[in-house]
Structures are given as C-alpha cells and as structure tokens.
XYZ file of C-alpha atoms in Angstrom:
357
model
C 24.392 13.985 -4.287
C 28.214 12.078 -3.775
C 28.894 9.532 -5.616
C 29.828 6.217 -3.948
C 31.392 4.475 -7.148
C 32.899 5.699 -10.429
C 33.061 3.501 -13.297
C 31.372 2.812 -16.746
C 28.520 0.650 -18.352
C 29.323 -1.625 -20.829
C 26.861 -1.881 -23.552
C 27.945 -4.181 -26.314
C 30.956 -1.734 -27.459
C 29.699 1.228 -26.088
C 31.390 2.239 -22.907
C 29.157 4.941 -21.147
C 31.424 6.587 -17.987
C 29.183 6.855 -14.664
C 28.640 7.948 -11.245
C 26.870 5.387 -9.067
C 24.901 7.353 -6.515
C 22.402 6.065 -3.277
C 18.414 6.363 -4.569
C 17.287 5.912 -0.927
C 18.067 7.091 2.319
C 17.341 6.160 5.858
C 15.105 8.069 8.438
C 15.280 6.056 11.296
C 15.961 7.393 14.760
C 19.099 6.027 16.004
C 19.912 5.255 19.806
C 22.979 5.300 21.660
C 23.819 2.737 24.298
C 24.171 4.134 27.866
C 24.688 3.226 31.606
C 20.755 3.532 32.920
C 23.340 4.237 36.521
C 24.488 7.588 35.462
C 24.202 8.121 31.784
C 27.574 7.492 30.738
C 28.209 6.484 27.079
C 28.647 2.466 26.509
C 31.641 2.137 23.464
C 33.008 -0.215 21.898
C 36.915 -0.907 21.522
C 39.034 -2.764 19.032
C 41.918 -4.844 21.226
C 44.051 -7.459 19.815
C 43.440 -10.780 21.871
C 47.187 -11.427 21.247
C 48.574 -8.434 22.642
C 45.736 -7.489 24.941
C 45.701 -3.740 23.945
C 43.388 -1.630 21.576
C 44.504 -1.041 18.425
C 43.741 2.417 15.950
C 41.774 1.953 12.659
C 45.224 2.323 10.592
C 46.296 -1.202 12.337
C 43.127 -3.191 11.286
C 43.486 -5.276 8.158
C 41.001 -7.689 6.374
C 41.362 -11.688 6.512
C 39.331 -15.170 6.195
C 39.036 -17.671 8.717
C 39.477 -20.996 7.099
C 37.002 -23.808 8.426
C 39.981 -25.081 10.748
C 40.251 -21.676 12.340
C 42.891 -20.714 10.477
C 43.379 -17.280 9.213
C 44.578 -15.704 6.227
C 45.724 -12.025 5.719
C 43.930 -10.495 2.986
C 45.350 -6.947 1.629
C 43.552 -4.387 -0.080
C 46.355 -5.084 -2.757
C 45.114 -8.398 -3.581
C 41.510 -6.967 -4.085
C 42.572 -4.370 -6.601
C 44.070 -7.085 -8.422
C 40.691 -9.780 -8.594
C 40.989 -11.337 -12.401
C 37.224 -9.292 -12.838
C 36.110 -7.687 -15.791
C 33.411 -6.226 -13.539
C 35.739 -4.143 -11.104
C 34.979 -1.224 -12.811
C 32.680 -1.714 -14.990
C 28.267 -2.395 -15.015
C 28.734 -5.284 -17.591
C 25.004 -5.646 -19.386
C 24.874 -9.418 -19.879
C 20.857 -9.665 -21.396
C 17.901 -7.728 -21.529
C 14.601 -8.954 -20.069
C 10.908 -8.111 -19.391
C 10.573 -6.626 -15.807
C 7.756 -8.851 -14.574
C 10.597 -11.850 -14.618
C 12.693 -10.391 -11.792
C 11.468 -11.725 -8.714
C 11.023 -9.239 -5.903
C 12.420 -11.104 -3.059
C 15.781 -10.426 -5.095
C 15.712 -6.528 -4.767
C 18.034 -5.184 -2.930
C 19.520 -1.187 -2.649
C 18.780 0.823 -5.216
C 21.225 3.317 -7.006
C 20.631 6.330 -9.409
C 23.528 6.308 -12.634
C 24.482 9.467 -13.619
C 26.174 10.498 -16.827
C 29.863 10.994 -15.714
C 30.646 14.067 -18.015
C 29.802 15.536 -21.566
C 31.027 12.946 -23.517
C 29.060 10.510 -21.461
C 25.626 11.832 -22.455
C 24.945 10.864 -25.916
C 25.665 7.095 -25.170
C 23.745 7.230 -21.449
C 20.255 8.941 -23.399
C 20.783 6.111 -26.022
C 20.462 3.439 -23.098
C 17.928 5.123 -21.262
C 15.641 5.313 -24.686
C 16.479 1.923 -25.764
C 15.439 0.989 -22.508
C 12.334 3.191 -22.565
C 11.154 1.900 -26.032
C 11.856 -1.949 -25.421
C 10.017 -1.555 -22.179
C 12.672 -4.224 -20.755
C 15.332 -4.190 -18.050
C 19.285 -4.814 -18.265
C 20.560 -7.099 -16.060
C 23.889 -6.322 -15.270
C 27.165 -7.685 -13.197
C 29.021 -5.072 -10.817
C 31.682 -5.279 -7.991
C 31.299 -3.114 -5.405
C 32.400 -3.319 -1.808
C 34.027 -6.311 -2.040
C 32.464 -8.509 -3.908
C 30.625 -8.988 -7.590
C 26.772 -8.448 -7.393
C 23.928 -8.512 -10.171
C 21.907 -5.495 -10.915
C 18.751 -4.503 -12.758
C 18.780 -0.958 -15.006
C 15.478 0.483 -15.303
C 14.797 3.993 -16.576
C 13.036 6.494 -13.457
C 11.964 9.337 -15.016
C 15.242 10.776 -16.995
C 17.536 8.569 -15.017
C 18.595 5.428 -15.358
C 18.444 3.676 -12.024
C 20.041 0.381 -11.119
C 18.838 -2.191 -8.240
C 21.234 -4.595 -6.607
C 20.349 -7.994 -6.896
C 21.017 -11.034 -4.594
C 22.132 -14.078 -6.693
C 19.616 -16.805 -7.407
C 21.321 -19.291 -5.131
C 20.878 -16.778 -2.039
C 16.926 -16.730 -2.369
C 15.985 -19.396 0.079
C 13.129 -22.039 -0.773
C 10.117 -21.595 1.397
C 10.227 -25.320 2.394
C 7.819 -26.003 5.816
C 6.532 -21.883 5.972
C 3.528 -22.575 3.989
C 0.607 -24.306 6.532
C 0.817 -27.923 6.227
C -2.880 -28.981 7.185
C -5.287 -29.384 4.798
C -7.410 -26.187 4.461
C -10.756 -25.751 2.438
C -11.214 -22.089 1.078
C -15.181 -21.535 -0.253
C -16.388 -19.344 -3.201
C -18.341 -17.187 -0.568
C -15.406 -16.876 1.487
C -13.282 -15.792 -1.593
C -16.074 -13.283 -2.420
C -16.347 -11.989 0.981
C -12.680 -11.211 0.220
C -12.656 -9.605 -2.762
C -15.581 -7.503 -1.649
C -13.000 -6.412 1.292
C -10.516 -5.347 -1.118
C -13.003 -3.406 -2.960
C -14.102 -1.493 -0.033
C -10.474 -0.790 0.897
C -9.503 0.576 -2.400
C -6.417 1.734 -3.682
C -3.818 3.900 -1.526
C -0.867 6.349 -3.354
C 2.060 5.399 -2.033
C 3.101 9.280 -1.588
C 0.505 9.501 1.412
C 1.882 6.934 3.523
C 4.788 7.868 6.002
C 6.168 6.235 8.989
C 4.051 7.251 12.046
C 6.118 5.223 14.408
C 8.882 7.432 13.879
C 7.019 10.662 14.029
C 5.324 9.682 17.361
C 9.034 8.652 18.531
C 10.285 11.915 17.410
C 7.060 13.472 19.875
C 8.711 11.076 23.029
C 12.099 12.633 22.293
C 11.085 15.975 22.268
C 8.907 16.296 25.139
C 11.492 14.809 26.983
C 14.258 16.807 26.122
C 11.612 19.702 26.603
C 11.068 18.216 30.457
C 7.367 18.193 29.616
C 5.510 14.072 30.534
C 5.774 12.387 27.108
C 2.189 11.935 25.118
C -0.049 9.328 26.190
C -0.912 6.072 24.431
C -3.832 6.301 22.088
C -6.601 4.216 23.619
C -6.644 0.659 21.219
C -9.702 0.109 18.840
C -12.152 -2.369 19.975
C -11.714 -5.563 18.422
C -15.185 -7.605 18.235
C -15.824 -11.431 19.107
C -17.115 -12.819 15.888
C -17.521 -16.340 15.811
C -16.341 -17.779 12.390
C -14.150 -16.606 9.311
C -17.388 -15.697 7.381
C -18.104 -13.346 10.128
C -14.945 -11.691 10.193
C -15.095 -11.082 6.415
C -18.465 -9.609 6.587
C -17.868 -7.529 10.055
C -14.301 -6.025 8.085
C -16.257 -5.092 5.373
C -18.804 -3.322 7.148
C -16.450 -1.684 9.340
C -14.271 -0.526 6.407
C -17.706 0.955 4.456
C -18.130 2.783 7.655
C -14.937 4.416 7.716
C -15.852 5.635 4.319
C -18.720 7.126 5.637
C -21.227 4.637 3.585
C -24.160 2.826 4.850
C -24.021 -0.550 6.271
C -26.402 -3.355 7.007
C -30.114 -2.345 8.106
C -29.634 1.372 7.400
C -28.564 0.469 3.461
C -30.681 -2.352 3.335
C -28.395 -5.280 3.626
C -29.239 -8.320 4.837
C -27.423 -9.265 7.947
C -26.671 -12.771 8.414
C -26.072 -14.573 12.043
C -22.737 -16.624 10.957
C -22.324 -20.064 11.951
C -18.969 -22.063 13.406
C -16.991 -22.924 16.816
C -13.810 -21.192 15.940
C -13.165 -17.241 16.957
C -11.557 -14.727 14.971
C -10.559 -11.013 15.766
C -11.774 -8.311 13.821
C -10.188 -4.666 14.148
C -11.603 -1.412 12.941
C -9.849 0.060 10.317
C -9.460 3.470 12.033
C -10.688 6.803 10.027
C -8.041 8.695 8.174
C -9.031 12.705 8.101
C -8.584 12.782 4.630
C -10.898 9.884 3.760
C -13.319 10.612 6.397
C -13.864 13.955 4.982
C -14.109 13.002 1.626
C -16.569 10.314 2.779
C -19.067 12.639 4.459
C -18.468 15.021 1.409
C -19.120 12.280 -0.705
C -22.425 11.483 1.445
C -23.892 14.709 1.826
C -23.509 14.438 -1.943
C -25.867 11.846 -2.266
C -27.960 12.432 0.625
C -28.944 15.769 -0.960
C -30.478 14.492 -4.342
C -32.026 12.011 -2.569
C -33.588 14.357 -0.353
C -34.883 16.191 -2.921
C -36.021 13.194 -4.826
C -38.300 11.971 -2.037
C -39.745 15.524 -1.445
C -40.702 15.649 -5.094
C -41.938 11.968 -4.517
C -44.269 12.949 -1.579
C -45.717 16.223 -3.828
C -46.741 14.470 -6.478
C -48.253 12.038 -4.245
C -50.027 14.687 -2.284
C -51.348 16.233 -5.556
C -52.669 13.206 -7.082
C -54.186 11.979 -4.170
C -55.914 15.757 -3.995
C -56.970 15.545 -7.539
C -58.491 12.205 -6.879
C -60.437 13.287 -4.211
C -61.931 16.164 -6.104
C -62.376 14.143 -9.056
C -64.240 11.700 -6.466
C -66.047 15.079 -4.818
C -67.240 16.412 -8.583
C -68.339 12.758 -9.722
C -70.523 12.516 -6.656
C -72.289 15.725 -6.837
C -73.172 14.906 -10.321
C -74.352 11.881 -9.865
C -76.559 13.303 -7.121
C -77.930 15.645 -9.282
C -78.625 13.142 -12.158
C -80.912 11.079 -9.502
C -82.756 14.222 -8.353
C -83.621 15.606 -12.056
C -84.791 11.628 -12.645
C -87.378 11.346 -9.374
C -88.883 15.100 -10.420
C -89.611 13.831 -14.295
C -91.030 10.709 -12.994
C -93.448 11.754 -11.039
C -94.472 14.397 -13.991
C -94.797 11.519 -16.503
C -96.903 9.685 -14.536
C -99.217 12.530 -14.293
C -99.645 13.180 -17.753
C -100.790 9.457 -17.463
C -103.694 9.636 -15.423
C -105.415 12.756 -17.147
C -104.871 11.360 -20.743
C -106.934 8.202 -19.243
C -109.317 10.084 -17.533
C-alpha cells in the first residue's frame, strides 16, 4: 500500500519513524456529468475573473479571504515553516481508556507502519504497551494543512490511528431531540427488548452494500443493450393501529423470518391492541442464509417432537388395551364367581330338607 505521510511517533523520548497509510477505501460508483442532448462531457475550468482566461494547475496558489473580502496570498513556503512541533511528528500527549472517545469524533482511519529496521523494536514496544494497558494514545498530527488529533489503537499486529475532529467541532444537539412530552411504558419497553432478541446479532463481515451491486446490474445491462432489471415488488406494510401493535406485529414478523412459530400455531396469545394513532410495520424480508438455517433449525425440532408424540399416542394405545383386558378378565371372573355361588346354593338347601325330613 503507498504511503500518504512519512514521519515519526513521539513517545516520551522514543522517536519511532513511520509510514502513515489509508485503512479504508471507497467503493462507490462514480458518475460523470453529461449533456442528456448528445452526450457530450460537462467540465469544469479554472479562469481568473481578473483576466478572464483559464489558467493551468502550475498558476493556482493558496490564499484566505479576510472577513472584508480581502485576500491574502498564502505560499506553500509559509506552511513548511508553521512554528509546529507536530509537522512531522504523531506527538502522544496521554493515554486513555477507549470507551471515553466519543464516536461522533471518528473520522478516517490510517494503518502506521514501521518505517524501516531500526523502527521495529520501538513500534512492537508501543503496540504491546498498548495491547497490555488495554488503552488508546491520543495523539496531535498535521497533515494536509492543518493540525488534527488522533487515536492509536492496536488492529491485529498494526497499530492503527483514527483522525479525530476537535472537541469544539462536535456540535450540541440543541432542538433535535422531540420536545413534547412523551410517556414510554414497561410493556412497551419489553415489547422492545423482545424485538431485539428476535433480531439477534449480525457479523459485520456479512453485510455489503446492495445498492451498489444492484447499480453495478443497471450499468451493465445497459452497456450490454439488454432493458435494465426490474424493481423488486415492495413488502407489504400492515395497518396496525397503535405502538403496542407495531411492537408485537415486528416481532412476530421477525420470528417468522426465522422460520419459528408465531401466535395461535405456538400458542401465543394474540391480543387486539387498543389506540387512535397508526403506525407502519414492514416485514423484515428473509435472508437465504437465515431462512435456511431457520427451516434447518425447525425440522430439527419438529422431528423429536414428532417422535415424542408418536411414542405418546403408543403408550396411550397400550394402556388403554391393557385396561380393557384387565376390564375383559375381571368380568369373566366375576361371572364365574356368581355362577359357582347360585349352583352351591341350591345344593345346601337340599341337604336341608332331607336332614329335616
């Protein structure tokens, strides 16, 4: 990868000689401007207003335009010679934890690499310092320009360094937040984290930009002189009729795109919700990944259960046989009992009469 910067971090003493080189890079699909008439290119040129002509790249300087209009020259001369300490150098000022660097600060991110053998040792002393502390080094650096503040972290191997807008430059959120007077219930809040549940976690790795990819599909079909791909029809959105009912509609329609059971069929309650206001809820579409893994995941558990309730009905089956030949067995003997009875009776009796005779 080129380097965009050389220069050094200063650690205490210890000067460490580096390469500052981009982390990230951009995908986007870039457009030209044309005529729609015939096609032609649209450009830009650079003409002095004084002169009225356009002027080459080598004739362009830099300058500031006072708050009177006025303007003053300013050479690449008097850059080089800033009164800086950080011109060429990542001066560490402090080391912090990483959860006190507000996010809304973040800006590009770089990757510092070891500029040279003798820069090794020192660099794989920062990095592990960094490593073991399990804190960041915030840093000052000029580059393009101006000074900026950075943030070392270790990545891997590599020490990587993020640029930093100033505190001053984060704006306060005044009037963004909604200023009526809004009542959030536990339910509610419940209904919510159950929604999170459902939706899970996501690695970061499996995401990608489809807008660019189905951009990419326009382009080429085009250029191909084939009719560009047609709009995916848009998922139904439902009419629910409060907030409640929202909550408990996404969180059905996010178990179903997991492939679980929802509402009557799992046994679930369903509640009619209650309110004036409408909300719309969108189903979260199916993924190929997840919906396979959900009806993996199902047939799973469908399968035990299957055989579970087969076993169920067996035993059933045989004890309700048994019973009825228990039932069958205790009848006949009983039947025979009574029988043997009435034929000594009858004897006895007998036996009766000629003894009194």
């Amino acid at each position: 990868m080129r380097s965009i910067w050389n220069g050094a971090i200063s650690f205490g003493l210890v000067s460490i000689p580096i390469k500052l080189v981009n982390a990230t890079e951009s995908h986007t699909v870039s457009f030209r401007q044309i005529h729609t008439e015939d096609g032609g290119r649209i450009r830009y040129r650079k003409v002095c207003e004084l002169e009225d002509r356009e002027v080459t790249q080598a004739e362009i300087g830099k300058a500031y335009e006072d708050a009177d209009g006025t303007i003053i020259p300013i050479t690449d001369e008097d850059l080089a010679h800033l009164p800086l300490p950080t011109a060429k150098t990542i001066d560490i000022v402090a080391f912090v934890p990483a959860d006190r660097i507000d996010p809304l600060q973040m800006e590009n991110a770089y990757y510092l690499a070891a500029s040279g053998a003798p820069a090794a040792k020192p660099y794989t002393l920062l990095r592990e310092a960094l490593k073991r502390s399990r804190k960041v080094a915030i840093a000052k650096f000029a580059l393009r320009g101006r000074e900026r503040l950075g943030m070392l972290r270790v990545v891997d191997d590599v020490i990587a360094m993020h640029g930093l807008l100033w505190p001053d430059e984060i704006r306060v959120p005044q009037g963004v937040a909604p200023d009526v007077d809004v009542t959030v219930r536990d339910k509610e809040l419940d209904l919510a984290d159950a929604l999170m549940d459902t939706l899970g976690e996501v690695d970061i790795q499996d995401l990608h930009d489809e807008y660019r990819e189905a951009l990419e599909e326009v382009i080429a079909a085009k250029a191909a002189g084939e009719a560009p791909p047609e709009a995916p029809e848009p998922a139904p959105g439902g009419k629910v009729l409060d907030l409640m009912a929202a909550l408990e509609k996404s969180v059905r329609a996010a178990k179903q795109s997991r492939g679980e059971e929802v509402g009557e069929e799992a046994g679930e309650p369903v509640e009619e919700a209650e309110g004036a206001e409408e909300a719309e809820v969108r189903h979260l579409p199916r993924g190929k990944r997840a919906g396979a893994a959900a009806k993996k995941t199902t047939a799973g558990k469908q399968a035990p259960a299957a055989k579970k309730t087969a076993a169920k009905k067996t035993t059933a089956a045989a004890k309700k046989s048994t019973s009825k030949a228990q039932s069958s067995r205790s009848a006949k003997k009983t039947a025979s009992t009574a029988k043997s009875t009435a034929k000594k009776t009858p004897a006895k009796k007998t036996a009766s009469r000629k003894r009194t005779a």
